[in-house]
Amino acid sequence: MNITPVKAQGSYLWDSIGKKYLDLYGGHAVISIGHSHPTYVKKLTEQLNQIAFYSNSVINPLQEELAIKLGELSGYSDYKLFLCNSGAEANENALKLASFHNGRKKVIAFHNSFHGRTSLAVASTDDQKINANINKTHEVIFLPLNDHDAFLKEISNEICAVIIEGIQGVGGIKEPTTEFLQLLSSETKKHDALLILDEVQSGYGRSGKFFAHQFAEISPDIITIAKGMGNGFPVAGVLIHPKIQSKYGLLGTTFGGNYLACAASLAVLEVIKKENLIQNACEIGENWIKELKQIEGVQEVRGRGLMIGLQFDFPIATIKKQLLEEFGILVGTASDPNVLRLLPALNITEKEIESFNQALNHVLTNQLASIK
Ligand code: PLP
């Protein structure tokens, strides 16, 4: 998009010529508590004035505080936390842990998935490459999402791990069904394979629960997190089931879990809790999805909470451009050019949503009239 943001507050951005924009995308679901939230700015500033960085060769007490608070809010208090810097790094470490755990290297992933620029990267760009050998460390088998038979045919004692997004983001807001997630959970247990839930985009309250997979009431072996975790500060993590043993030197990173990253993450958790943002995402998202379903021209509305995909039967590039230029509204796309992605801050208001609905209605009415 041809804009240069220079200032941001809440759900709004301002560009270099002073134009104001409503941000319904948050840089791919990164802005969880809104831009420049006062608690966040204060915590980061205070930390910067104390100590900004030292590597993991010393004890950083903020890491422990973060692990405890994240455990409490997410419901995974007994899981260990490894901190790193990006979603891709979290997923690579998850795969590495799985291989260390069971000594295997075959991984099952799903069509249209996106797990970052990792050994699994091909999935987002070309889901035809089923059974592709990506590199020497992991052999990846791509299967159709929610296809029980295809999965049951492939799962065996040779499989190292199954990796799946809580809700597919880049792939166009597509959800694994509850039954499918439960099948993955029971079958991986049966075969001593590990279930890795990539909650990089769908986590941190976005779906209306802390993690999207919690709707299916399963407990994965490994959960990866990033994006909304730092509200813009680069930070990511791997939550690890206690059955997976940690050994000295197993995982490592220079910058992961540095003081500023922890301060940013702690501020995010504090605001999510204090302002009931998971509840807000759930309630406001549910209403919004209902409203979006009424808009003429929208073929299908998918998603949960504030992770929403609108499916059209034509490419959305012109709609996106018009929303930006005429109404000052930023939205996202997906790997399917006919999908519009909405990933606003979790404290978005009804009023902001209403202004988007009106703008979309207007743009679509014109679009439909021009087609007729
Ligand atoms: N996993 C998912 C589900 C993602 O959506 C992304 C990024 O879009 C990643 C992993 C990769 O994260 P990062 O860009 O921080 O490496």
JSON list of C-alpha atoms in Angstrom, two decimals, residues 51-257:
[
{"chain": "A", "resi": 51, "resn": "ILE", "atom": "CA", "xyz": [18.33, -2.11, 30.92]},
{"chain": "A", "resi": 52, "resn": "ALA", "atom": "CA", "xyz": [17.43, -2.74, 27.30]},
{"chain": "A", "resi": 53, "resn": "PHE", "atom": "CA", "xyz": [19.41, -5.82, 26.45]},
{"chain": "A", "resi": 54, "resn": "TYR", "atom": "CA", "xyz": [21.57, -8.57, 27.70]},
{"chain": "A", "resi": 55, "resn": "SER", "atom": "CA", "xyz": [21.78, -12.03, 26.14]},
{"chain": "A", "resi": 56, "resn": "ASN", "atom": "CA", "xyz": [20.44, -15.22, 27.69]},
{"chain": "A", "resi": 57, "resn": "SER", "atom": "CA", "xyz": [23.79, -15.93, 29.33]},
{"chain": "A", "resi": 58, "resn": "VAL", "atom": "CA", "xyz": [22.44, -14.15, 32.43]},
{"chain": "A", "resi": 59, "resn": "ILE", "atom": "CA", "xyz": [19.22, -14.49, 34.42]},
{"chain": "A", "resi": 60, "resn": "ASN", "atom": "CA", "xyz": [16.50, -12.12, 33.19]},
{"chain": "A", "resi": 61, "resn": "PRO", "atom": "CA", "xyz": [13.78, -12.06, 35.86]},
{"chain": "A", "resi": 62, "resn": "LEU", "atom": "CA", "xyz": [11.23, -10.66, 33.41]},
{"chain": "A", "resi": 63, "resn": "GLN", "atom": "CA", "xyz": [11.26, -13.95, 31.50]},
{"chain": "A", "resi": 64, "resn": "GLU", "atom": "CA", "xyz": [9.98, -15.81, 34.51]},
{"chain": "A", "resi": 65, "resn": "GLU", "atom": "CA", "xyz": [7.32, -13.19, 35.23]},
{"chain": "A", "resi": 66, "resn": "LEU", "atom": "CA", "xyz": [6.22, -13.43, 31.60]},
{"chain": "A", "resi": 67, "resn": "ALA", "atom": "CA", "xyz": [6.07, -17.24, 31.66]},
{"chain": "A", "resi": 68, "resn": "ILE", "atom": "CA", "xyz": [3.92, -17.15, 34.80]},
{"chain": "A", "resi": 69, "resn": "LYS", "atom": "CA", "xyz": [1.51, -14.46, 33.56]},
{"chain": "A", "resi": 70, "resn": "LEU", "atom": "CA", "xyz": [1.21, -16.00, 30.10]},
{"chain": "A", "resi": 71, "resn": "GLY", "atom": "CA", "xyz": [0.56, -19.40, 31.68]},
{"chain": "A", "resi": 72, "resn": "GLU", "atom": "CA", "xyz": [-2.19, -17.95, 33.88]},
{"chain": "A", "resi": 73, "resn": "LEU", "atom": "CA", "xyz": [-3.99, -16.03, 31.16]},
{"chain": "A", "resi": 74, "resn": "SER", "atom": "CA", "xyz": [-3.72, -18.73, 28.50]},
{"chain": "A", "resi": 75, "resn": "GLY", "atom": "CA", "xyz": [-4.56, -21.66, 30.77]},
{"chain": "A", "resi": 76, "resn": "TYR", "atom": "CA", "xyz": [-1.18, -23.33, 30.16]},
{"chain": "A", "resi": 77, "resn": "SER", "atom": "CA", "xyz": [0.53, -22.75, 33.52]},
{"chain": "A", "resi": 78, "resn": "ASP", "atom": "CA", "xyz": [2.27, -26.14, 33.47]},
{"chain": "A", "resi": 79, "resn": "TYR", "atom": "CA", "xyz": [3.87, -25.59, 30.03]},
{"chain": "A", "resi": 80, "resn": "LYS", "atom": "CA", "xyz": [7.43, -24.29, 29.71]},
{"chain": "A", "resi": 81, "resn": "LEU", "atom": "CA", "xyz": [8.11, -21.17, 27.68]},
{"chain": "A", "resi": 82, "resn": "PHE", "atom": "CA", "xyz": [10.99, -20.70, 25.24]},
{"chain": "A", "resi": 83, "resn": "LEU", "atom": "CA", "xyz": [11.28, -17.13, 23.97]},
{"chain": "A", "resi": 84, "resn": "CYS", "atom": "CA", "xyz": [12.52, -16.19, 20.51]},
{"chain": "A", "resi": 85, "resn": "ASN", "atom": "CA", "xyz": [11.99, -13.43, 17.95]},
{"chain": "A", "resi": 86, "resn": "SER", "atom": "CA", "xyz": [9.57, -14.36, 15.18]},
{"chain": "A", "resi": 87, "resn": "GLY", "atom": "CA", "xyz": [6.85, -16.79, 14.19]},
{"chain": "A", "resi": 88, "resn": "ALA", "atom": "CA", "xyz": [9.15, -18.60, 11.77]},
{"chain": "A", "resi": 89, "resn": "GLU", "atom": "CA", "xyz": [11.77, -19.06, 14.47]},
{"chain": "A", "resi": 90, "resn": "ALA", "atom": "CA", "xyz": [9.15, -20.35, 16.91]},
{"chain": "A", "resi": 91, "resn": "ASN", "atom": "CA", "xyz": [7.95, -22.93, 14.37]},
{"chain": "A", "resi": 92, "resn": "GLU", "atom": "CA", "xyz": [11.47, -24.05, 13.45]},
{"chain": "A", "resi": 93, "resn": "ASN", "atom": "CA", "xyz": [12.22, -24.57, 17.12]},
{"chain": "A", "resi": 94, "resn": "ALA", "atom": "CA", "xyz": [8.95, -26.47, 17.57]},
{"chain": "A", "resi": 95, "resn": "LEU", "atom": "CA", "xyz": [9.93, -28.85, 14.76]},
{"chain": "A", "resi": 96, "resn": "LYS", "atom": "CA", "xyz": [13.40, -29.24, 16.21]},
{"chain": "A", "resi": 97, "resn": "LEU", "atom": "CA", "xyz": [11.97, -30.06, 19.63]},
{"chain": "A", "resi": 98, "resn": "ALA", "atom": "CA", "xyz": [9.63, -32.62, 18.12]},
{"chain": "A", "resi": 99, "resn": "SER", "atom": "CA", "xyz": [12.53, -34.34, 16.34]},
{"chain": "A", "resi": 100, "resn": "PHE", "atom": "CA", "xyz": [14.59, -34.37, 19.53]},
{"chain": "A", "resi": 101, "resn": "HIS", "atom": "CA", "xyz": [11.62, -35.84, 21.37]},
{"chain": "A", "resi": 102, "resn": "ASN", "atom": "CA", "xyz": [10.87, -38.82, 19.13]},
{"chain": "A", "resi": 103, "resn": "GLY", "atom": "CA", "xyz": [13.89, -39.02, 16.82]},
{"chain": "A", "resi": 104, "resn": "ARG", "atom": "CA", "xyz": [11.75, -38.75, 13.67]},
{"chain": "A", "resi": 105, "resn": "LYS", "atom": "CA", "xyz": [11.66, -36.25, 10.81]},
{"chain": "A", "resi": 106, "resn": "LYS", "atom": "CA", "xyz": [8.42, -36.64, 8.84]},
{"chain": "A", "resi": 107, "resn": "VAL", "atom": "CA", "xyz": [5.96, -33.81, 9.40]},
{"chain": "A", "resi": 108, "resn": "ILE", "atom": "CA", "xyz": [2.31, -33.49, 8.37]},
{"chain": "A", "resi": 109, "resn": "ALA", "atom": "CA", "xyz": [1.09, -29.99, 7.45]},
{"chain": "A", "resi": 110, "resn": "PHE", "atom": "CA", "xyz": [-2.01, -28.82, 5.56]},
{"chain": "A", "resi": 111, "resn": "HIS", "atom": "CA", "xyz": [-2.90, -27.24, 2.23]},
{"chain": "A", "resi": 112, "resn": "ASN", "atom": "CA", "xyz": [-3.07, -23.43, 2.35]},
{"chain": "A", "resi": 113, "resn": "SER", "atom": "CA", "xyz": [-1.21, -23.32, 5.64]},
{"chain": "A", "resi": 114, "resn": "PHE", "atom": "CA", "xyz": [1.42, -20.71, 6.37]},
{"chain": "A", "resi": 115, "resn": "HIS", "atom": "CA", "xyz": [4.01, -21.20, 9.06]},
{"chain": "A", "resi": 116, "resn": "GLY", "atom": "CA", "xyz": [6.50, -18.51, 8.06]},
{"chain": "A", "resi": 117, "resn": "ARG", "atom": "CA", "xyz": [9.62, -18.75, 5.94]},
{"chain": "A", "resi": 118, "resn": "THR", "atom": "CA", "xyz": [10.50, -22.14, 7.36]},
{"chain": "A", "resi": 119, "resn": "SER", "atom": "CA", "xyz": [11.00, -25.69, 6.09]},
{"chain": "A", "resi": 120, "resn": "LEU", "atom": "CA", "xyz": [7.21, -25.63, 5.65]},
{"chain": "A", "resi": 121, "resn": "ALA", "atom": "CA", "xyz": [7.15, -22.48, 3.53]},
{"chain": "A", "resi": 122, "resn": "VAL", "atom": "CA", "xyz": [6.04, -24.10, 0.31]},
{"chain": "A", "resi": 123, "resn": "ALA", "atom": "CA", "xyz": [2.57, -24.74, 1.70]},
{"chain": "A", "resi": 124, "resn": "SER", "atom": "CA", "xyz": [1.43, -21.17, 1.24]},
{"chain": "A", "resi": 125, "resn": "THR", "atom": "CA", "xyz": [2.66, -20.70, -2.28]},
{"chain": "A", "resi": 126, "resn": "ASP", "atom": "CA", "xyz": [1.92, -23.97, -3.95]},
{"chain": "A", "resi": 127, "resn": "ASP", "atom": "CA", "xyz": [-0.30, -26.43, -2.21]},
{"chain": "A", "resi": 128, "resn": "GLN", "atom": "CA", "xyz": [-0.08, -28.79, -5.16]},
{"chain": "A", "resi": 129, "resn": "LYS", "atom": "CA", "xyz": [3.36, -29.86, -4.04]},
{"chain": "A", "resi": 130, "resn": "ILE", "atom": "CA", "xyz": [2.05, -32.68, -1.93]},
{"chain": "A", "resi": 131, "resn": "ASN", "atom": "CA", "xyz": [4.67, -34.96, -0.46]},
{"chain": "A", "resi": 132, "resn": "ALA", "atom": "CA", "xyz": [7.34, -32.43, -1.34]},
{"chain": "A", "resi": 133, "resn": "ASN", "atom": "CA", "xyz": [10.74, -32.97, 0.20]},
{"chain": "A", "resi": 134, "resn": "ILE", "atom": "CA", "xyz": [11.55, -29.53, 1.47]},
{"chain": "A", "resi": 135, "resn": "ASN", "atom": "CA", "xyz": [14.97, -29.99, 2.97]},
{"chain": "A", "resi": 136, "resn": "LYS", "atom": "CA", "xyz": [17.11, -32.54, 4.68]},
{"chain": "A", "resi": 137, "resn": "THR", "atom": "CA", "xyz": [15.94, -31.88, 8.22]},
{"chain": "A", "resi": 138, "resn": "HIS", "atom": "CA", "xyz": [12.22, -32.48, 7.77]},
{"chain": "A", "resi": 139, "resn": "GLU", "atom": "CA", "xyz": [10.20, -34.25, 5.13]},
{"chain": "A", "resi": 140, "resn": "VAL", "atom": "CA", "xyz": [6.82, -32.58, 4.88]},
{"chain": "A", "resi": 141, "resn": "ILE", "atom": "CA", "xyz": [3.58, -34.17, 3.72]},
{"chain": "A", "resi": 142, "resn": "PHE", "atom": "CA", "xyz": [0.80, -31.69, 2.86]},
{"chain": "A", "resi": 143, "resn": "LEU", "atom": "CA", "xyz": [-2.76, -32.92, 3.29]},
{"chain": "A", "resi": 144, "resn": "PRO", "atom": "CA", "xyz": [-6.17, -31.33, 2.72]},
{"chain": "A", "resi": 145, "resn": "LEU", "atom": "CA", "xyz": [-7.51, -29.55, 5.79]},
{"chain": "A", "resi": 146, "resn": "ASN", "atom": "CA", "xyz": [-10.34, -31.36, 7.63]},
{"chain": "A", "resi": 147, "resn": "ASP", "atom": "CA", "xyz": [-9.97, -34.53, 5.55]},
{"chain": "A", "resi": 148, "resn": "HIS", "atom": "CA", "xyz": [-10.14, -37.34, 8.12]},
{"chain": "A", "resi": 149, "resn": "ASP", "atom": "CA", "xyz": [-9.46, -40.15, 5.66]},
{"chain": "A", "resi": 150, "resn": "ALA", "atom": "CA", "xyz": [-6.40, -38.52, 4.10]},
{"chain": "A", "resi": 151, "resn": "PHE", "atom": "CA", "xyz": [-4.98, -37.89, 7.57]},
{"chain": "A", "resi": 152, "resn": "LEU", "atom": "CA", "xyz": [-5.68, -41.40, 8.84]},
{"chain": "A", "resi": 153, "resn": "LYS", "atom": "CA", "xyz": [-3.91, -42.81, 5.78]},
{"chain": "A", "resi": 154, "resn": "GLU", "atom": "CA", "xyz": [-0.71, -40.89, 6.57]},
{"chain": "A", "resi": 155, "resn": "ILE", "atom": "CA", "xyz": [-0.45, -40.89, 10.36]},
{"chain": "A", "resi": 156, "resn": "SER", "atom": "CA", "xyz": [1.89, -43.63, 11.56]},
{"chain": "A", "resi": 157, "resn": "ASN", "atom": "CA", "xyz": [4.71, -44.32, 13.98]},
{"chain": "A", "resi": 158, "resn": "GLU", "atom": "CA", "xyz": [7.03, -42.67, 11.44]},
{"chain": "A", "resi": 159, "resn": "ILE", "atom": "CA", "xyz": [5.45, -39.23, 11.83]},
{"chain": "A", "resi": 160, "resn": "CYS", "atom": "CA", "xyz": [7.42, -36.80, 13.95]},
{"chain": "A", "resi": 161, "resn": "ALA", "atom": "CA", "xyz": [4.82, -34.02, 14.24]},
{"chain": "A", "resi": 162, "resn": "VAL", "atom": "CA", "xyz": [1.61, -32.61, 12.87]},
{"chain": "A", "resi": 163, "resn": "ILE", "atom": "CA", "xyz": [1.54, -28.83, 12.57]},
{"chain": "A", "resi": 164, "resn": "ILE", "atom": "CA", "xyz": [-1.66, -26.85, 12.09]},
{"chain": "A", "resi": 165, "resn": "GLU", "atom": "CA", "xyz": [-2.83, -23.25, 12.53]},
{"chain": "A", "resi": 166, "resn": "GLY", "atom": "CA", "xyz": [-5.57, -22.55, 15.08]},
{"chain": "A", "resi": 167, "resn": "ILE", "atom": "CA", "xyz": [-7.28, -20.71, 12.22]},
{"chain": "A", "resi": 168, "resn": "GLN", "atom": "CA", "xyz": [-5.50, -20.39, 8.87]},
{"chain": "A", "resi": 169, "resn": "GLY", "atom": "CA", "xyz": [-4.58, -16.74, 8.36]},
{"chain": "A", "resi": 170, "resn": "VAL", "atom": "CA", "xyz": [-2.63, -16.18, 5.15]},
{"chain": "A", "resi": 171, "resn": "GLY", "atom": "CA", "xyz": [-4.57, -19.10, 3.61]},
{"chain": "A", "resi": 172, "resn": "GLY", "atom": "CA", "xyz": [-7.80, -17.08, 3.84]},
{"chain": "A", "resi": 173, "resn": "ILE", "atom": "CA", "xyz": [-9.30, -17.53, 7.34]},
{"chain": "A", "resi": 174, "resn": "LYS", "atom": "CA", "xyz": [-10.14, -21.21, 7.17]},
{"chain": "A", "resi": 175, "resn": "GLU", "atom": "CA", "xyz": [-10.81, -23.20, 10.32]},
{"chain": "A", "resi": 176, "resn": "PRO", "atom": "CA", "xyz": [-10.01, -26.75, 11.24]},
{"chain": "A", "resi": 177, "resn": "THR", "atom": "CA", "xyz": [-13.20, -28.30, 12.57]},
{"chain": "A", "resi": 178, "resn": "THR", "atom": "CA", "xyz": [-13.45, -29.34, 16.23]},
{"chain": "A", "resi": 179, "resn": "GLU", "atom": "CA", "xyz": [-13.71, -32.98, 15.15]},
{"chain": "A", "resi": 180, "resn": "PHE", "atom": "CA", "xyz": [-10.59, -32.69, 13.00]},
{"chain": "A", "resi": 181, "resn": "LEU", "atom": "CA", "xyz": [-8.52, -31.12, 15.78]},
{"chain": "A", "resi": 182, "resn": "GLN", "atom": "CA", "xyz": [-9.71, -33.79, 18.18]},
{"chain": "A", "resi": 183, "resn": "LEU", "atom": "CA", "xyz": [-8.74, -36.48, 15.68]},
{"chain": "A", "resi": 184, "resn": "LEU", "atom": "CA", "xyz": [-5.25, -34.96, 15.30]},
{"chain": "A", "resi": 185, "resn": "SER", "atom": "CA", "xyz": [-4.93, -34.84, 19.07]},
{"chain": "A", "resi": 186, "resn": "SER", "atom": "CA", "xyz": [-5.91, -38.46, 19.68]},
{"chain": "A", "resi": 187, "resn": "GLU", "atom": "CA", "xyz": [-4.01, -39.91, 16.71]},
{"chain": "A", "resi": 188, "resn": "THR", "atom": "CA", "xyz": [-0.76, -38.07, 17.46]},
{"chain": "A", "resi": 189, "resn": "LYS", "atom": "CA", "xyz": [-0.93, -39.40, 21.03]},
{"chain": "A", "resi": 190, "resn": "LYS", "atom": "CA", "xyz": [-1.53, -42.92, 19.75]},
{"chain": "A", "resi": 191, "resn": "HIS", "atom": "CA", "xyz": [1.55, -42.75, 17.50]},
{"chain": "A", "resi": 192, "resn": "ASP", "atom": "CA", "xyz": [3.82, -40.78, 19.84]},
{"chain": "A", "resi": 193, "resn": "ALA", "atom": "CA", "xyz": [3.94, -37.95, 17.30]},
{"chain": "A", "resi": 194, "resn": "LEU", "atom": "CA", "xyz": [3.68, -34.36, 18.56]},
{"chain": "A", "resi": 195, "resn": "LEU", "atom": "CA", "xyz": [0.82, -31.99, 17.80]},
{"chain": "A", "resi": 196, "resn": "ILE", "atom": "CA", "xyz": [2.08, -28.46, 17.14]},
{"chain": "A", "resi": 197, "resn": "LEU", "atom": "CA", "xyz": [-0.52, -25.70, 17.17]},
{"chain": "A", "resi": 198, "resn": "ASP", "atom": "CA", "xyz": [0.67, -22.64, 15.29]},
{"chain": "A", "resi": 199, "resn": "GLU", "atom": "CA", "xyz": [-1.20, -19.83, 17.06]},
{"chain": "A", "resi": 200, "resn": "VAL", "atom": "CA", "xyz": [1.13, -17.15, 15.70]},
{"chain": "A", "resi": 201, "resn": "GLN", "atom": "CA", "xyz": [-1.76, -15.31, 14.03]},
{"chain": "A", "resi": 202, "resn": "SER", "atom": "CA", "xyz": [-4.85, -16.78, 15.72]},
{"chain": "A", "resi": 203, "resn": "GLY", "atom": "CA", "xyz": [-3.55, -16.57, 19.30]},
{"chain": "A", "resi": 204, "resn": "TYR", "atom": "CA", "xyz": [-3.46, -13.90, 21.96]},
{"chain": "A", "resi": 205, "resn": "GLY", "atom": "CA", "xyz": [-7.22, -13.51, 22.28]},
{"chain": "A", "resi": 206, "resn": "ARG", "atom": "CA", "xyz": [-7.88, -12.79, 18.62]},
{"chain": "A", "resi": 207, "resn": "SER", "atom": "CA", "xyz": [-10.38, -15.61, 18.16]},
{"chain": "A", "resi": 208, "resn": "GLY", "atom": "CA", "xyz": [-12.36, -14.81, 21.31]},
{"chain": "A", "resi": 209, "resn": "LYS", "atom": "CA", "xyz": [-10.42, -17.37, 23.37]},
{"chain": "A", "resi": 210, "resn": "PHE", "atom": "CA", "xyz": [-6.75, -17.01, 24.26]},
{"chain": "A", "resi": 211, "resn": "PHE", "atom": "CA", "xyz": [-5.96, -19.65, 21.63]},
{"chain": "A", "resi": 212, "resn": "ALA", "atom": "CA", "xyz": [-8.27, -20.65, 18.78]},
{"chain": "A", "resi": 213, "resn": "HIS", "atom": "CA", "xyz": [-7.68, -24.37, 19.38]},
{"chain": "A", "resi": 214, "resn": "GLN", "atom": "CA", "xyz": [-9.25, -23.99, 22.84]},
{"chain": "A", "resi": 215, "resn": "PHE", "atom": "CA", "xyz": [-12.69, -24.03, 21.17]},
{"chain": "A", "resi": 216, "resn": "ALA", "atom": "CA", "xyz": [-11.95, -27.69, 20.38]},
{"chain": "A", "resi": 217, "resn": "GLU", "atom": "CA", "xyz": [-10.91, -28.43, 23.97]},
{"chain": "A", "resi": 218, "resn": "ILE", "atom": "CA", "xyz": [-7.61, -30.05, 23.06]},
{"chain": "A", "resi": 219, "resn": "SER", "atom": "CA", "xyz": [-4.19, -29.58, 24.65]},
{"chain": "A", "resi": 220, "resn": "PRO", "atom": "CA", "xyz": [-1.44, -29.61, 22.03]},
{"chain": "A", "resi": 221, "resn": "ASP", "atom": "CA", "xyz": [2.12, -30.73, 22.78]},
{"chain": "A", "resi": 222, "resn": "ILE", "atom": "CA", "xyz": [3.63, -27.50, 21.49]},
{"chain": "A", "resi": 223, "resn": "ILE", "atom": "CA", "xyz": [2.05, -24.10, 20.85]},
{"chain": "A", "resi": 224, "resn": "THR", "atom": "CA", "xyz": [3.83, -21.37, 18.91]},
{"chain": "A", "resi": 225, "resn": "ILE", "atom": "CA", "xyz": [3.11, -17.67, 19.47]},
{"chain": "A", "resi": 226, "resn": "ALA", "atom": "CA", "xyz": [4.28, -14.35, 18.01]},
{"chain": "A", "resi": 227, "resn": "LYS", "atom": "CA", "xyz": [2.54, -11.38, 16.29]},
{"chain": "A", "resi": 228, "resn": "GLY", "atom": "CA", "xyz": [0.03, -10.03, 18.88]},
{"chain": "A", "resi": 229, "resn": "MET", "atom": "CA", "xyz": [2.35, -11.06, 21.70]},
{"chain": "A", "resi": 230, "resn": "GLY", "atom": "CA", "xyz": [4.48, -7.89, 21.49]},
{"chain": "A", "resi": 231, "resn": "ASN", "atom": "CA", "xyz": [2.03, -5.44, 19.85]},
{"chain": "A", "resi": 232, "resn": "GLY", "atom": "CA", "xyz": [4.78, -4.53, 17.40]},
{"chain": "A", "resi": 233, "resn": "PHE", "atom": "CA", "xyz": [7.89, -5.35, 19.39]},
{"chain": "A", "resi": 234, "resn": "PRO", "atom": "CA", "xyz": [9.51, -8.43, 17.81]},
{"chain": "A", "resi": 235, "resn": "VAL", "atom": "CA", "xyz": [8.96, -11.30, 20.22]},
{"chain": "A", "resi": 236, "resn": "ALA", "atom": "CA", "xyz": [7.77, -14.89, 19.88]},
{"chain": "A", "resi": 237, "resn": "GLY", "atom": "CA", "xyz": [7.59, -18.03, 21.94]},
{"chain": "A", "resi": 238, "resn": "VAL", "atom": "CA", "xyz": [7.14, -21.77, 22.12]},
{"chain": "A", "resi": 239, "resn": "LEU", "atom": "CA", "xyz": [4.92, -23.23, 24.84]},
{"chain": "A", "resi": 240, "resn": "ILE", "atom": "CA", "xyz": [6.07, -26.74, 25.60]},
{"chain": "A", "resi": 241, "resn": "HIS", "atom": "CA", "xyz": [4.13, -29.55, 27.28]},
{"chain": "A", "resi": 242, "resn": "PRO", "atom": "CA", "xyz": [5.82, -30.78, 30.48]},
{"chain": "A", "resi": 243, "resn": "LYS", "atom": "CA", "xyz": [6.20, -34.29, 29.00]},
{"chain": "A", "resi": 244, "resn": "ILE", "atom": "CA", "xyz": [8.84, -32.88, 26.62]},
{"chain": "A", "resi": 245, "resn": "GLN", "atom": "CA", "xyz": [12.11, -32.83, 28.49]},
{"chain": "A", "resi": 246, "resn": "SER", "atom": "CA", "xyz": [14.28, -29.76, 28.35]},
{"chain": "A", "resi": 247, "resn": "LYS", "atom": "CA", "xyz": [18.00, -30.29, 28.23]},
{"chain": "A", "resi": 248, "resn": "TYR", "atom": "CA", "xyz": [20.76, -27.75, 28.48]},
{"chain": "A", "resi": 249, "resn": "GLY", "atom": "CA", "xyz": [21.69, -26.44, 25.02]},
{"chain": "A", "resi": 250, "resn": "LEU", "atom": "CA", "xyz": [18.61, -27.89, 23.28]},
{"chain": "A", "resi": 251, "resn": "LEU", "atom": "CA", "xyz": [17.36, -24.52, 22.07]},
{"chain": "A", "resi": 252, "resn": "GLY", "atom": "CA", "xyz": [19.16, -21.21, 21.99]},
{"chain": "A", "resi": 253, "resn": "THR", "atom": "CA", "xyz": [18.95, -17.63, 20.79]},
{"chain": "A", "resi": 254, "resn": "THR", "atom": "CA", "xyz": [20.83, -14.36, 21.28]},
{"chain": "A", "resi": 255, "resn": "PHE", "atom": "CA", "xyz": [17.98, -11.87, 21.27]},
{"chain": "A", "resi": 256, "resn": "GLY", "atom": "CA", "xyz": [15.06, -14.09, 22.33]},
{"chain": "A", "resi": 257, "resn": "GLY", "atom": "CA", "xyz": [13.38, -12.97, 25.54]}
]
